[in-house]
Amino acid sequence: MQYFVYVTMSPDHPPKGGGGGPPSAEKMAEIAAFHEEATRSGTIVATGRLGQGVTRICGDGDDVTVTDGPFIEGKEVIPGFTLIEADTKKEAIEWAIRYRDLIGMSELRVAEVLGG
């Protein structure tokens, strides 16, 4: 099964230690090694960083409204995602906890990809 694992950042869930600056070269090497091992083992299917310029598309049929963001009412930022392969949700959650601790974020979310 595949799971969509994504980082969320908000005032309620800042990075651990109150940081937010770029990781050290040593930490980046540790993260890169983790990604490489997880990709080689088949756990990581895809990763990506998300831009904060969101476009909202609303409407029905030909009545469509397209609005560029970011949207001020949204407090959460989703800076990136990882698509993983895991046999069970428990396994996906365990992987996400290890990843969360490694990257120093206080919150990650895990969602099963249906039909994938």
One Martini backbone bead per residue (centre of mass of N, CA, C, O) as a GRO file, in nm:
protein
  116
    1MET     BB    1   0.101   0.033   0.015
    2GLN     BB    2   0.023   0.373  -0.002
    3TYR     BB    3   0.172   0.681   0.138
    4PHE     BB    4   0.102   1.011   0.243
    5VAL     BB    5   0.365   1.220   0.350
    6TYR     BB    6   0.333   1.522   0.554
    7VAL     BB    7   0.427   1.835   0.621
    8THR     BB    8   0.359   2.060   0.896
    9MET     BB    9   0.323   2.419   0.939
   10SER     BB   10   0.267   2.604   1.243
   11PRO     BB   11   0.215   2.776   1.525
   12ASP     BB   12   0.130   2.497   1.672
   13HIS     BB   13   0.378   2.343   1.474
   14PRO     BB   14   0.678   2.378   1.510
   15PRO     BB   15   0.979   2.331   1.500
   16LYS     BB   16   1.202   2.182   1.664
   17GLY     BB   17   1.344   2.417   1.884
   18GLY     BB   18   1.236   2.676   1.711
   19GLY     BB   19   1.339   2.689   1.447
   20GLY     BB   20   1.380   2.702   1.066
   21GLY     BB   21   1.633   2.675   0.968
   22PRO     BB   22   1.882   2.549   0.824
   23PRO     BB   23   2.046   2.279   0.806
   24SER     BB   24   2.309   2.121   0.857
   25ALA     BB   25   2.540   1.943   0.693
   26GLU     BB   26   2.514   1.695   0.874
   27LYS     BB   27   2.203   1.668   0.859
   28MET     BB   28   2.183   1.647   0.549
   29ALA     BB   29   2.345   1.382   0.532
   30GLU     BB   30   2.151   1.215   0.705
   31ILE     BB   31   1.901   1.255   0.526
   32ALA     BB   32   2.023   1.145   0.263
   33ALA     BB   33   2.080   0.859   0.371
   34PHE     BB   34   1.789   0.792   0.439
   35HIS     BB   35   1.674   0.829   0.154
   36GLU     BB   36   1.856   0.627   0.008
   37GLU     BB   37   1.774   0.376   0.169
   38ALA     BB   38   1.461   0.402   0.121
   39THR     BB   39   1.482   0.387  -0.188
   40ARG     BB   40   1.637   0.119  -0.220
   41SER     BB   41   1.406  -0.049  -0.051
   42GLY     BB   42   1.113   0.093  -0.156
   43THR     BB   43   0.974   0.301   0.029
   44ILE     BB   44   1.044   0.528  -0.157
   45VAL     BB   45   0.877   0.678  -0.435
   46ALA     BB   46   0.844   0.994  -0.349
   47THR     BB   47   0.946   1.344  -0.367
   48GLY     BB   48   0.873   1.689  -0.240
   49ARG     BB   49   0.844   2.025  -0.300
   50LEU     BB   50   0.638   2.300  -0.204
   51GLY     BB   51   0.489   2.559  -0.307
   52GLN     BB   52   0.311   2.860  -0.191
   53GLY     BB   53   0.170   2.891  -0.475
   54VAL     BB   54  -0.158   2.873  -0.473
   55THR     BB   55  -0.436   2.725  -0.658
   56ARG     BB   56  -0.775   2.799  -0.685
   57ILE     BB   57  -1.052   2.580  -0.785
   58CYS     BB   58  -1.384   2.685  -0.869
   59GLY     BB   59  -1.684   2.508  -0.950
   60ASP     BB   60  -1.906   2.455  -1.246
   61GLY     BB   61  -1.816   2.383  -1.529
   62ASP     BB   62  -1.800   2.703  -1.673
   63ASP     BB   63  -1.808   2.798  -1.362
   64VAL     BB   64  -1.495   2.939  -1.305
   65THR     BB   65  -1.259   2.991  -1.036
   66VAL     BB   66  -0.939   3.156  -1.024
   67THR     BB   67  -0.704   3.154  -0.742
   68ASP     BB   68  -0.438   3.308  -0.608
   69GLY     BB   69  -0.193   3.261  -0.382
   70PRO     BB   70  -0.186   3.289  -0.080
   71PHE     BB   71  -0.396   3.221   0.200
   72ILE     BB   72  -0.464   3.397   0.487
   73GLU     BB   73  -0.644   3.173   0.638
   74GLY     BB   74  -0.390   3.003   0.620
   75LYS     BB   75  -0.164   2.860   0.862
   76GLU     BB   76  -0.070   2.633   0.695
   77VAL     BB   77   0.223   2.458   0.590
   78ILE     BB   78   0.335   2.265   0.293
   79PRO     BB   79   0.665   2.187   0.203
   80GLY     BB   80   0.621   1.859   0.191
   81PHE     BB   81   0.674   1.520   0.051
   82THR     BB   82   0.600   1.156   0.086
   83LEU     BB   83   0.605   0.855  -0.094
   84ILE     BB   84   0.506   0.540   0.034
   85GLU     BB   85   0.586   0.197   0.106
   86ALA     BB   86   0.354  -0.023   0.284
   87ASP     BB   87   0.194  -0.287   0.442
   88THR     BB   88   0.108  -0.084   0.675
   89LYS     BB   89   0.006   0.168   0.873
   90LYS     BB   90   0.200   0.114   1.104
   91GLU     BB   91   0.456   0.124   0.929
   92ALA     BB   92   0.413   0.414   0.828
   93ILE     BB   93   0.418   0.548   1.107
   94GLU     BB   94   0.697   0.455   1.195
   95TRP     BB   95   0.844   0.596   0.965
   96ALA     BB   96   0.739   0.887   1.025
   97ILE     BB   97   0.869   0.912   1.303
   98ARG     BB   98   1.161   0.886   1.212
   99TYR     BB   99   1.150   1.125   1.016
  100ARG     BB  100   1.062   1.346   1.207
  101ASP     BB  101   1.308   1.325   1.396
  102LEU     BB  102   1.522   1.384   1.177
  103ILE     BB  103   1.393   1.674   1.067
  104GLY     BB  104   1.252   1.838   1.317
  105MET     BB  105   0.949   1.786   1.338
  106SER     BB  106   0.624   1.796   1.498
  107GLU     BB  107   0.460   1.739   1.213
  108LEU     BB  108   0.287   1.466   1.065
  109ARG     BB  109   0.117   1.314   0.785
  110VAL     BB  110  -0.102   1.025   0.715
  111ALA     BB  111  -0.208   0.886   0.391
  112GLU     BB  112  -0.389   0.683   0.214
  113VAL     BB  113  -0.366   0.545  -0.103
  114LEU     BB  114  -0.617   0.500  -0.321
  115GLY     BB  115  -0.578   0.280  -0.588
  116GLY     BB  116  -0.235   0.248  -0.603
   0.00000   0.00000   0.00000
